[in-house]
Every structure is written in structure tokens, then in C-alpha cells.
PDB file of C-alpha atoms in Angstrom:
ATOM      1  CA  MET A   1     -22.309 -20.414   0.710  1.00 53.00           C
ATOM      2  CA  SER A   2     -22.890 -17.895   4.793  1.00 85.00           C
ATOM      3  CA  TRP A   3     -21.229 -15.032   5.201  1.00 94.00           C
ATOM      4  CA  HIS A   4     -18.361 -17.687   6.238  1.00 94.00           C
ATOM      5  CA  ALA A   5     -16.818 -16.713   2.519  1.00 94.00           C
ATOM      6  CA  TYR A   6     -15.919 -13.298   3.212  1.00 95.00           C
ATOM      7  CA  PRO A   7     -12.877 -14.140   5.376  1.00 95.00           C
ATOM      8  CA  ARG A   8     -12.179 -16.936   3.025  1.00 95.00           C
ATOM      9  CA  TRP A   9     -11.226 -14.516   0.108  1.00 93.00           C
ATOM     10  CA  GLN A  10      -9.998 -11.862   2.211  1.00 94.00           C
ATOM     11  CA  LEU A  11      -7.755 -14.772   3.650  1.00 95.00           C
ATOM     12  CA  ALA A  12      -7.061 -16.087  -0.140  1.00 94.00           C
ATOM     13  CA  LEU A  13      -5.548 -13.090  -0.734  1.00 93.00           C
ATOM     14  CA  ALA A  14      -3.884 -11.802   2.099  1.00 93.00           C
ATOM     15  CA  ASN A  15      -1.908 -14.925   2.564  1.00 93.00           C
ATOM     16  CA  PHE A  16      -1.680 -16.492  -1.415  1.00 93.00           C
ATOM     17  CA  SER A  17      -2.695 -12.991  -3.660  1.00 91.00           C
ATOM     18  CA  ALA A  18      -5.286 -14.815  -4.820  1.00 91.00           C
ATOM     19  CA  LEU A  19      -8.958 -15.138  -4.570  1.00 90.00           C
ATOM     20  CA  PRO A  20      -9.544 -18.976  -3.584  1.00 92.00           C
ATOM     21  CA  TRP A  21     -11.186 -20.144  -6.463  1.00 92.00           C
ATOM     22  CA  GLU A  22      -7.315 -19.507  -7.908  1.00 93.00           C
ATOM     23  CA  LEU A  23      -5.994 -21.647  -5.711  1.00 93.00           C
ATOM     24  CA  SER A  24      -4.381 -25.029  -6.526  1.00 93.00           C
ATOM     25  CA  ALA A  25      -5.950 -28.460  -3.937  1.00 92.00           C
ATOM     26  CA  GLU A  26      -2.396 -28.024  -2.503  1.00 92.00           C
ATOM     27  CA  GLN A  27      -3.693 -24.810  -1.460  1.00 94.00           C
ATOM     28  CA  LEU A  28      -6.927 -25.257  -0.375  1.00 94.00           C
ATOM     29  CA  PRO A  29      -6.548 -26.892   3.011  1.00 95.00           C
ATOM     30  CA  GLU A  30      -4.708 -25.356   3.988  1.00 95.00           C
ATOM     31  CA  LEU A  31      -7.368 -21.998   3.616  1.00 95.00           C
ATOM     32  CA  GLU A  32      -9.539 -23.549   5.141  1.00 95.00           C
ATOM     33  CA  ARG A  33      -6.998 -24.633   8.347  1.00 95.00           C
ATOM     34  CA  GLN A  34      -6.168 -20.945   8.691  1.00 94.00           C
ATOM     35  CA  LEU A  35     -10.264 -20.023   9.000  1.00 95.00           C
ATOM     36  CA  ALA A  36     -11.652 -22.466  11.405  1.00 93.00           C
ATOM     37  CA  ARG A  37      -9.051 -20.514  13.028  1.00 90.00           C
ATOM     38  CA  LYS A  38     -10.125 -17.685  12.631  1.00 92.00           C
ATOM     39  CA  LEU A  39     -12.912 -17.550  13.004  1.00 93.00           C
ATOM     40  CA  ALA A  40     -13.000 -20.345  16.409  1.00 89.00           C
ATOM     41  CA  LEU A  41      -9.944 -16.907  17.366  1.00 89.00           C
ATOM     42  CA  GLU A  42     -13.267 -14.455  16.985  1.00 93.00           C
ATOM     43  CA  ASP A  43     -15.616 -16.031  18.570  1.00 92.00           C
ATOM     44  CA  LEU A  44     -13.931 -16.014  21.487  1.00 90.00           C
ATOM     45  CA  VAL A  45     -12.999 -12.262  20.764  1.00 93.00           C
ATOM     46  CA  LEU A  46     -16.671 -12.079  21.083  1.00 94.00           C
ATOM     47  CA  ALA A  47     -17.840 -13.972  23.785  1.00 90.00           C
ATOM     48  CA  SER A  48     -15.735 -11.345  25.894  1.00 90.00           C
ATOM     49  CA  GLU A  49     -16.392  -8.963  29.020  1.00 90.00           C
ATOM     50  CA  LEU A  50     -15.270  -6.714  25.972  1.00 92.00           C
ATOM     51  CA  ALA A  51     -17.718  -7.303  23.740  1.00 93.00           C
ATOM     52  CA  SER A  52     -19.970  -6.472  25.161  1.00 93.00           C
ATOM     53  CA  GLN A  53     -19.236  -2.757  25.357  1.00 95.00           C
ATOM     54  CA  VAL A  54     -19.521  -2.914  20.878  1.00 94.00           C
ATOM     55  CA  GLN A  55     -22.486  -2.090  19.556  1.00 93.00           C
ATOM     56  CA  VAL A  56     -21.641  -2.125  15.472  1.00 93.00           C
ATOM     57  CA  THR A  57     -24.946   0.128  13.681  1.00 94.00           C
ATOM     58  CA  PRO A  58     -26.034  -0.024  10.116  1.00 93.00           C
ATOM     59  CA  GLN A  59     -24.220   3.106   9.101  1.00 94.00           C
ATOM     60  CA  MET A  60     -21.326   2.040  10.525  1.00 94.00           C
ATOM     61  CA  VAL A  61     -21.618  -1.365   8.594  1.00 94.00           C
ATOM     62  CA  ASN A  62     -22.779   0.387   5.278  1.00 93.00           C
ATOM     63  CA  GLN A  63     -19.553   2.782   5.376  1.00 94.00           C
ATOM     64  CA  ALA A  64     -17.308  -0.159   5.257  1.00 93.00           C
ATOM     65  CA  ARG A  65     -19.462  -1.718   2.325  1.00 94.00           C
ATOM     66  CA  SER A  66     -18.423   1.406   1.433  1.00 94.00           C
ATOM     67  CA  GLN A  67     -14.783   1.333   1.716  1.00 93.00           C
ATOM     68  CA  LEU A  68     -14.609  -2.066   0.289  1.00 92.00           C
ATOM     69  CA  VAL A  69     -16.001  -1.192  -3.419  1.00 93.00           C
ATOM     70  CA  SER A  70     -12.847   1.739  -2.880  1.00 92.00           C
ATOM     71  CA  GLN A  71     -10.937  -1.774  -2.567  1.00 90.00           C
ATOM     72  CA  TYR A  72     -11.844  -3.299  -5.204  1.00 88.00           C
ATOM     73  CA  GLY A  73     -12.126   0.053  -7.803  1.00 89.00           C
ATOM     74  CA  SER A  74     -15.982  -0.228  -8.311  1.00 91.00           C
ATOM     75  CA  GLU A  75     -19.195  -1.967  -7.396  1.00 92.00           C
ATOM     76  CA  ALA A  76     -19.586  -3.753 -10.558  1.00 92.00           C
ATOM     77  CA  THR A  77     -16.261  -5.179  -9.439  1.00 91.00           C
ATOM     78  CA  LEU A  78     -16.984  -6.076  -5.892  1.00 91.00           C
ATOM     79  CA  LEU A  79     -20.834  -7.382  -7.129  1.00 92.00           C
ATOM     80  CA  GLN A  80     -18.787  -9.772  -9.561  1.00 91.00           C
ATOM     81  CA  ILE A  81     -16.395 -11.629  -6.632  1.00 90.00           C
ATOM     82  CA  GLN A  82     -19.447 -12.204  -4.118  1.00 91.00           C
ATOM     83  CA  GLN A  83     -21.195 -13.828  -7.865  1.00 92.00           C
ATOM     84  CA  GLN A  84     -17.771 -15.660  -7.534  1.00 91.00           C
ATOM     85  CA  ALA A  85     -17.686 -16.413  -4.075  1.00 89.00           C
ATOM     86  CA  ALA A  86     -20.672 -17.411  -3.997  1.00 90.00           C
ATOM     87  CA  ILE A  87     -21.824 -14.032  -1.289  1.00 93.00           C
ATOM     88  CA  SER A  88     -25.687 -12.538  -0.727  1.00 93.00           C
ATOM     89  CA  ASP A  89     -26.009  -8.950  -0.124  1.00 92.00           C
ATOM     90  CA  ALA A  90     -27.207  -9.246   3.181  1.00 94.00           C
ATOM     91  CA  GLU A  91     -24.467 -12.182   3.862  1.00 95.00           C
ATOM     92  CA  LEU A  92     -21.999  -9.326   2.736  1.00 95.00           C
ATOM     93  CA  LEU A  93     -23.111  -7.071   5.653  1.00 95.00           C
ATOM     94  CA  GLN A  94     -23.205  -9.522   8.100  1.00 95.00           C
ATOM     95  CA  ALA A  95     -19.398 -10.386   7.422  1.00 96.00           C
ATOM     96  CA  LEU A  96     -18.624  -7.155   7.439  1.00 96.00           C
ATOM     97  CA  SER A  97     -20.644  -6.159  10.875  1.00 96.00           C
ATOM     98  CA  HIS A  98     -18.713  -9.398  12.500  1.00 95.00           C
ATOM     99  CA  GLU A  99     -15.653  -7.959  11.209  1.00 95.00           C
ATOM    100  CA  PHE A 100     -16.007  -4.505  12.549  1.00 94.00           C
ATOM    101  CA  LYS A 101     -17.000  -6.108  15.720  1.00 96.00           C
ATOM    102  CA  VAL A 102     -13.701  -8.432  16.314  1.00 95.00           C
ATOM    103  CA  ASN A 103     -12.674  -5.345  15.579  1.00 94.00           C
ATOM    104  CA  GLU A 104     -13.059  -2.929  17.808  1.00 95.00           C
ATOM    105  CA  VAL A 105     -13.745  -4.937  20.685  1.00 95.00           C
ATOM    106  CA  LEU A 106      -9.588  -5.310  19.496  1.00 94.00           C
ATOM    107  CA  ALA A 107      -9.481  -1.570  19.864  1.00 94.00           C
ATOM    108  CA  LEU A 108     -11.175  -1.671  23.225  1.00 94.00           C
ATOM    109  CA  SER A 109      -8.372  -4.254  25.084  1.00 94.00           C
ATOM    110  CA  SER A 110      -5.307  -2.295  23.428  1.00 94.00           C
ATOM    111  CA  ALA A 111      -7.535   1.105  24.332  1.00 93.00           C
ATOM    112  CA  ASP A 112      -5.438   1.780  28.192  1.00 93.00           C
ATOM    113  CA  VAL A 113      -2.209   1.790  26.861  1.00 94.00           C
ATOM    114  CA  PRO A 114       0.075   4.833  28.097  1.00 94.00           C
ATOM    115  CA  ALA A 115       1.129   7.126  25.010  1.00 94.00           C
ATOM    116  CA  MET A 116       4.545   8.242  24.957  1.00 95.00           C
ATOM    117  CA  SER A 117       5.394  11.545  26.572  1.00 96.00           C
ATOM    118  CA  ASP A 118       7.309  14.390  24.495  1.00 95.00           C
ATOM    119  CA  SER A 119       9.931  14.099  26.553  1.00 96.00           C
ATOM    120  CA  GLU A 120      11.200  10.332  25.561  1.00 96.00           C
ATOM    121  CA  ALA A 121       9.821  11.696  22.511  1.00 96.00           C
ATOM    122  CA  ARG A 122      12.296  13.815  22.012  1.00 96.00           C
ATOM    123  CA  ARG A 123      14.912  11.352  23.175  1.00 96.00           C
ATOM    124  CA  TYR A 124      14.210   8.535  21.016  1.00 96.00           C
ATOM    125  CA  TYR A 125      14.471  11.815  17.992  1.00 95.00           C
ATOM    126  CA  LEU A 126      18.218  12.212  19.692  1.00 95.00           C
ATOM    127  CA  ASP A 127      19.268   8.770  19.657  1.00 95.00           C
ATOM    128  CA  HIS A 128      17.955   8.023  16.762  1.00 94.00           C
ATOM    129  CA  PRO A 129      18.790  10.500  13.606  1.00 91.00           C
ATOM    130  CA  ARG A 130      19.569   8.625  11.143  1.00 87.00           C
ATOM    131  CA  ARG A 131      15.748   7.507  11.030  1.00 91.00           C
ATOM    132  CA  PHE A 132      14.788  10.946  11.087  1.00 93.00           C
ATOM    133  CA  LEU A 133      16.305  11.793   7.308  1.00 90.00           C
ATOM    134  CA  ARG A 134      14.546  13.152   4.880  1.00 89.00           C
ATOM    135  CA  PRO A 135      14.950  12.106   2.055  1.00 91.00           C
ATOM    136  CA  GLU A 136      16.348  13.149  -0.806  1.00 94.00           C
ATOM    137  CA  ARG A 137      14.227  14.473  -3.150  1.00 95.00           C
ATOM    138  CA  ARG A 138      14.634  15.312  -7.495  1.00 96.00           C
ATOM    139  CA  GLU A 139      12.995  17.590  -9.891  1.00 97.00           C
ATOM    140  CA  VAL A 140      12.024  15.724 -13.280  1.00 97.00           C
ATOM    141  CA  ARG A 141      10.768  15.756 -16.978  1.00 96.00           C
ATOM    142  CA  HIS A 142      10.452  13.308 -19.782  1.00 96.00           C
ATOM    143  CA  ILE A 143       9.655  12.240 -22.706  1.00 96.00           C
ATOM    144  CA  LEU A 144       8.382   9.457 -23.374  1.00 95.00           C
ATOM    145  CA  ILE A 145       7.172   7.404 -27.027  1.00 93.00           C
ATOM    146  CA  THR A 146       4.892   4.314 -25.751  1.00 90.00           C
ATOM    147  CA  THR A 147       6.271   0.895 -27.483  1.00 82.00           C
ATOM    148  CA  GLU A 148       2.666  -1.317 -29.084  1.00 73.00           C
ATOM    149  CA  ASP A 149       3.131  -3.921 -26.708  1.00 64.00           C
ATOM    150  CA  ASP A 150       1.822  -6.579 -30.296  1.00 60.00           C
ATOM    151  CA  ASN A 151       4.175  -5.040 -32.096  1.00 63.00           C
ATOM    152  CA  PRO A 152       7.382  -6.231 -31.768  1.00 60.00           C
ATOM    153  CA  ASP A 153       8.567  -4.553 -34.791  1.00 61.00           C
ATOM    154  CA  SER A 154       7.693  -1.470 -33.292  1.00 73.00           C
ATOM    155  CA  GLU A 155      10.891  -1.301 -31.481  1.00 80.00           C
ATOM    156  CA  PRO A 156      13.827  -0.215 -33.463  1.00 87.00           C
ATOM    157  CA  GLU A 157      11.405   2.590 -35.431  1.00 87.00           C
ATOM    158  CA  VAL A 158      10.357   4.269 -31.747  1.00 90.00           C
ATOM    159  CA  GLN A 159      13.810   3.616 -30.348  1.00 91.00           C
ATOM    160  CA  ALA A 160      15.874   5.535 -33.679  1.00 93.00           C
ATOM    161  CA  ARG A 161      13.337   8.760 -32.333  1.00 93.00           C
ATOM    162  CA  MET A 162      14.669   8.826 -29.135  1.00 94.00           C
ATOM    163  CA  LEU A 163      18.434   8.971 -29.876  1.00 95.00           C
ATOM    164  CA  GLY A 164      16.982  11.320 -32.778  1.00 95.00           C
ATOM    165  CA  LEU A 165      15.229  13.761 -29.852  1.00 96.00           C
ATOM    166  CA  ARG A 166      18.915  12.797 -27.151  1.00 96.00           C
ATOM    167  CA  GLU A 167      21.031  14.034 -29.956  1.00 95.00           C
ATOM    168  CA  ILE A 168      19.182  16.947 -30.259  1.00 95.00           C
ATOM    169  CA  LEU A 169      18.677  18.273 -26.112  1.00 95.00           C
ATOM    170  CA  LEU A 170      22.211  17.357 -26.795  1.00 95.00           C
ATOM    171  CA  ALA A 171      22.865  20.490 -28.276  1.00 94.00           C
ATOM    172  CA  GLU A 172      19.909  22.455 -27.245  1.00 94.00           C
ATOM    173  CA  PRO A 173      18.848  21.246 -23.837  1.00 92.00           C
ATOM    174  CA  HIS A 174      16.460  24.060 -23.573  1.00 92.00           C
ATOM    175  CA  GLN A 175      14.055  22.839 -26.336  1.00 94.00           C
ATOM    176  CA  PHE A 176      13.879  20.320 -23.634  1.00 95.00           C
ATOM    177  CA  GLY A 177      10.338  21.644 -23.143  1.00 94.00           C
ATOM    178  CA  GLU A 178       8.949  21.598 -26.548  1.00 95.00           C
ATOM    179  CA  LEU A 179       9.398  18.948 -27.789  1.00 96.00           C
ATOM    180  CA  ALA A 180       7.979  16.454 -25.405  1.00 95.00           C
ATOM    181  CA  LEU A 181       5.327  18.698 -26.080  1.00 95.00           C
ATOM    182  CA  ARG A 182       4.940  17.993 -29.732  1.00 94.00           C
ATOM    183  CA  HIS A 183       6.465  14.629 -28.777  1.00 94.00           C
ATOM    184  CA  SER A 184       5.548  12.993 -25.315  1.00 94.00           C
ATOM    185  CA  GLU A 185       2.705  10.021 -25.218  1.00 93.00           C
ATOM    186  CA  CYS A 186       2.477  11.139 -21.768  1.00 92.00           C
ATOM    187  CA  PRO A 187       0.059  13.233 -20.251  1.00 93.00           C
ATOM    188  CA  THR A 188       2.834  15.194 -18.060  1.00 94.00           C
ATOM    189  CA  ALA A 189       3.394  16.780 -22.546  1.00 94.00           C
ATOM    190  CA  MET A 190       0.878  19.134 -21.289  1.00 94.00           C
ATOM    191  CA  GLU A 191       3.214  20.352 -18.974  1.00 94.00           C
ATOM    192  CA  ARG A 192       5.924  19.952 -21.390  1.00 94.00           C
ATOM    193  CA  GLY A 193       7.609  17.365 -19.750  1.00 94.00           C
ATOM    194  CA  ARG A 194       6.705  17.722 -15.798  1.00 96.00           C
ATOM    195  CA  ILE A 195       6.310  14.484 -12.823  1.00 95.00           C
ATOM    196  CA  GLY A 196       7.041  17.171 -10.529  1.00 94.00           C
ATOM    197  CA  VAL A 197       9.807  16.692  -7.145  1.00 96.00           C
ATOM    198  CA  VAL A 198       9.404  13.037  -6.086  1.00 96.00           C
ATOM    199  CA  THR A 199      11.771  10.517  -4.024  1.00 94.00           C
ATOM    200  CA  PRO A 200      13.650   7.030  -4.800  1.00 93.00           C
ATOM    201  CA  GLY A 201      10.759   4.329  -4.858  1.00 92.00           C
ATOM    202  CA  GLN A 202       8.245   6.553  -6.971  1.00 94.00           C
ATOM    203  CA  LEU A 203       9.318   5.616 -10.785  1.00 94.00           C
ATOM    204  CA  TYR A 204      10.298   3.049 -12.459  1.00 93.00           C
ATOM    205  CA  PRO A 205      13.012   1.120 -11.326  1.00 93.00           C
ATOM    206  CA  GLU A 206      14.872   2.084 -14.117  1.00 93.00           C
ATOM    207  CA  LEU A 207      14.141   5.498 -14.452  1.00 95.00           C
ATOM    208  CA  ASP A 208      14.691   5.573 -10.461  1.00 95.00           C
ATOM    209  CA  ARG A 209      17.959   4.111 -10.844  1.00 94.00           C
ATOM    210  CA  CYS A 210      19.309   6.753 -13.686  1.00 96.00           C
ATOM    211  CA  LEU A 211      17.567   9.968 -11.733  1.00 96.00           C
ATOM    212  CA  PHE A 212      18.982   9.777  -8.677  1.00 96.00           C
ATOM    213  CA  ALA A 213      22.993   9.182 -10.443  1.00 95.00           C
ATOM    214  CA  LEU A 214      22.697  12.347 -12.955  1.00 96.00           C
ATOM    215  CA  PRO A 215      23.806  15.539 -12.925  1.00 95.00           C
ATOM    216  CA  LEU A 216      21.728  18.978 -11.784  1.00 95.00           C
ATOM    217  CA  GLY A 217      20.850  19.374 -15.536  1.00 93.00           C
ATOM    218  CA  ALA A 218      21.868  16.204 -16.930  1.00 95.00           C
ATOM    219  CA  LEU A 219      20.013  13.779 -19.332  1.00 96.00           C
ATOM    220  CA  SER A 220      19.281  10.500 -19.515  1.00 96.00           C
ATOM    221  CA  PRO A 221      20.460   7.862 -22.199  1.00 96.00           C
ATOM    222  CA  VAL A 222      17.080   6.470 -23.856  1.00 95.00           C
ATOM    223  CA  LEU A 223      15.205   5.026 -21.819  1.00 95.00           C
ATOM    224  CA  ARG A 224      13.272   1.039 -21.314  1.00 92.00           C
ATOM    225  CA  SER A 225       9.963   1.321 -18.568  1.00 91.00           C
ATOM    226  CA  PRO A 226       6.912  -1.594 -19.116  1.00 88.00           C
ATOM    227  CA  MET A 227       5.462   1.969 -20.779  1.00 88.00           C
ATOM    228  CA  GLY A 228       7.528   2.681 -23.211  1.00 90.00           C
ATOM    229  CA  LEU A 229      10.555   4.003 -23.899  1.00 94.00           C
ATOM    230  CA  HIS A 230      11.442   7.267 -21.622  1.00 95.00           C
ATOM    231  CA  LEU A 231      14.230  11.045 -22.255  1.00 96.00           C
ATOM    232  CA  ILE A 232      14.565  11.959 -18.917  1.00 97.00           C
ATOM    233  CA  GLN A 233      16.162  15.384 -16.605  1.00 96.00           C
ATOM    234  CA  CYS A 234      16.657  16.504 -14.127  1.00 96.00           C
ATOM    235  CA  LEU A 235      15.790  20.367 -13.246  1.00 96.00           C
ATOM    236  CA  ASP A 236      16.703  20.188  -9.143  1.00 96.00           C
ATOM    237  CA  ILE A 237      18.262  18.474  -6.776  1.00 96.00           C
ATOM    238  CA  GLN A 238      17.441  18.292  -2.824  1.00 94.00           C
ATOM    239  CA  GLU A 239      19.320  16.582  -0.978  1.00 92.00           C
ATOM    240  CA  ALA A 240      18.765  14.800   1.628  1.00 90.00           C
ATOM    241  CA  ALA A 241      18.232  16.568   5.570  1.00 91.00           C
ATOM    242  CA  PRO A 242      16.747  15.784   9.001  1.00 93.00           C
ATOM    243  CA  ILE A 243      12.913  16.478   9.539  1.00 93.00           C
ATOM    244  CA  PRO A 244      12.649  19.101  12.198  1.00 94.00           C
ATOM    245  CA  MET A 245      12.171  17.456  15.518  1.00 95.00           C
ATOM    246  CA  ASP A 246       8.316  19.861  16.014  1.00 95.00           C
ATOM    247  CA  GLU A 247       8.002  17.518  13.061  1.00 94.00           C
ATOM    248  CA  ALA A 248       9.037  14.245  14.355  1.00 95.00           C
ATOM    249  CA  LEU A 249       7.273  13.980  17.247  1.00 96.00           C
ATOM    250  CA  PRO A 250       3.800  14.021  16.512  1.00 96.00           C
ATOM    251  CA  LYS A 251       4.593  10.757  14.143  1.00 95.00           C
ATOM    252  CA  ILE A 252       6.551   8.709  16.964  1.00 96.00           C
ATOM    253  CA  ILE A 253       4.769   8.846  19.218  1.00 96.00           C
ATOM    254  CA  GLU A 254       1.577   8.329  17.452  1.00 96.00           C
ATOM    255  CA  GLN A 255       3.957   4.917  16.058  1.00 95.00           C
ATOM    256  CA  HIS A 256       5.156   4.485  19.718  1.00 96.00           C
ATOM    257  CA  LEU A 257       1.490   3.648  20.529  1.00 96.00           C
ATOM    258  CA  LEU A 258       0.304   1.715  16.943  1.00 95.00           C
ATOM    259  CA  GLN A 259       3.318   0.534  17.936  1.00 95.00           C
ATOM    260  CA  ALA A 260       2.319  -0.466  21.737  1.00 95.00           C
ATOM    261  CA  ARG A 261      -1.656  -1.390  21.247  1.00 95.00           C
ATOM    262  CA  GLN A 262      -0.542  -3.567  18.763  1.00 93.00           C
ATOM    263  CA  HIS A 263       1.614  -5.308  20.594  1.00 94.00           C
ATOM    264  CA  HIS A 264      -1.233  -5.202  23.838  1.00 94.00           C
ATOM    265  CA  GLN A 265      -3.648  -6.723  20.822  1.00 92.00           C
ATOM    266  CA  ARG A 266      -1.463  -9.207  20.296  1.00 90.00           C
ATOM    267  CA  ARG A 267      -0.979 -10.185  24.193  1.00 91.00           C
ATOM    268  CA  TRP A 268      -4.418 -10.279  24.062  1.00 91.00           C
ATOM    269  CA  LEU A 269      -4.722 -12.725  21.336  1.00 88.00           C
ATOM    270  CA  LYS A 270      -2.667 -14.901  22.606  1.00 88.00           C
ATOM    271  CA  SER A 271      -4.280 -15.435  26.152  1.00 86.00           C
ATOM    272  CA  LEU A 272      -7.583 -16.541  24.215  1.00 83.00           C
ATOM    273  CA  GLN A 273      -4.997 -18.942  21.967  1.00 81.00           C
ATOM    274  CA  ARG A 274      -4.263 -20.141  25.092  1.00 85.00           C
ATOM    275  CA  THR A 275      -7.891 -21.056  26.016  1.00 78.00           C
ATOM    276  CA  LEU A 276      -9.326 -22.187  22.208  1.00 73.00           C
ATOM    277  CA  ASP A 277      -6.080 -25.011  22.401  1.00 77.00           C
ATOM    278  CA  ARG A 278      -7.357 -26.338  26.071  1.00 80.00           C
ATOM    279  CA  GLN A 279     -10.035 -26.438  24.445  1.00 74.00           C
ATOM    280  CA  LEU A 280      -9.047 -28.224  21.232  1.00 69.00           C
ATOM    281  CA  SER A 281      -7.275 -30.786  23.578  1.00 73.00           C
ATOM    282  CA  ASN A 282     -10.581 -31.789  25.174  1.00 72.00           C
ATOM    283  CA  HIS A 283     -10.978 -32.661  22.541  1.00 63.00           C
TER     284      HIS A 283
END
């Protein structure tokens, strides 16, 4: 096995959400077809005149490997995947060096793309007001009691406990912090149940839907998530509001430049792909 094991596992994750040895017999030929085309195209990238301007140092490669360790959570996990992929440390570093150089050449291919001017960014901001709204934010606290996955009979007991706590809170809402401290099985219990300020999509969907429909100060019904059963209370509502122009302009310019460079890179790669297709048709 060569350093090609690394782009093989990266392609498998990107296109099949699985590692190569987890793919079906029907998926493997497609993976190999994608890998062959990717490597052939990257050979053309590295054969371009721009490639002579890129130098990859050992420090750069080691940094790329450190980022890979962070991506997989630990050195041990990365080493386990390396063993399963049958790729040595030296081959992995070779693959990372190759990947780094390809990416740097692609960056050079679009380095001359001009940035959007301030006046263009201002016009874009004024023409697209709905794109520059800060989402509604809500401050929330909760009580969580977990259920046992291996003991389905535990849920009725937990449900009864939560309903009892809810009855108390409906009568005495000021007791929420104290009850969270005494009963909640979430680390936020130490903060008297406070999760903090959240935007839509940050919580489990079951909690999210309820929270963003609650009136200010209201208490939820008992809610279920993969963690267990919850009670949540909405402490504050910050309405959706426009993002100030001065705050939005740098992001508009940055995003436009990124998209323009990606578009330029795609055009450059398509010209290389046409070259590759011609080469393949002549064989």
C-alpha cells in the first residue's frame, strides 16, 4: 500500500461518509474510479508552471499532521485508522506533503482575483437586507434527568419525577435554579440550570422547537431528547435585528473573495480536466 491510501480514505469519508473498508462491494469500484481521476488531475496541477513556485517544508507537513490528529480527536485514533488503512507514518507524511502542495498551487492560480471594493460591498448590503439579519437569540435554562438506554422501565419513573418538578415550578417559578441545582443531571446544574444564550439550531431539535415558541418566562412541558427528559425555561428574548453595515462589510468582502477564488480555481481545473480527457482519449 502506498501513500494513496490517504486520499482513498479521505474520498471515502467525503463521498460515502465511511472509511474504505466499510464500503460495500458496489461502492468500492466507484471509489477507485474517483481516486484515479483525482490523482491524475492532481498530477496535472503539480505539472503546471505554478507548482515551481511552491516549496513544502517539513514544518508545514508536521503542522498538517497535527491538524489531522485534532480532526480525529487523538493520536491513538489516527494511528488506529493508519493501521486499518495500512499506511505508514512516512507514507502519511508523503500524502500530506502532496496534498499541501496541490492546495498551494490552487491558491496561487487564483491569487490575482481582485477583492470587492467597499462601495460594491455597501451596495450589496443595501440590496440584500434579509441576508444581514442577526437571528433571534434566547436565554435558556433547563433541568435534565437522564434515562437509562438499557433499562426502558426507567423512563416512567423519570417522567413522574419531571412532572412533579413541573408542578412545583408552575406554582413557584422562582424555585427553578434551586431545583436545577438539586435535581438536574447536567453539568449546567452548577450554574442553576443556565445553558446561556442560544440561536436556532444549537439545541436538540425537540428542545429548539419548544424554546423558540415559548413566551418570555414560560416553562415548557416535559421534553424528550437523546440525553433524557428536560424542562426548559425561556429567560430572555433578543429579537432578530439587522447586522450593522460596518460589521457586515468585512464579511461580505471576505465571502465574495472566497467565492470568486473558488470560481477561478474551478475554471482553471476544468481547463486541466480537458487536457486530461484529451490524454485519456488518445490512449
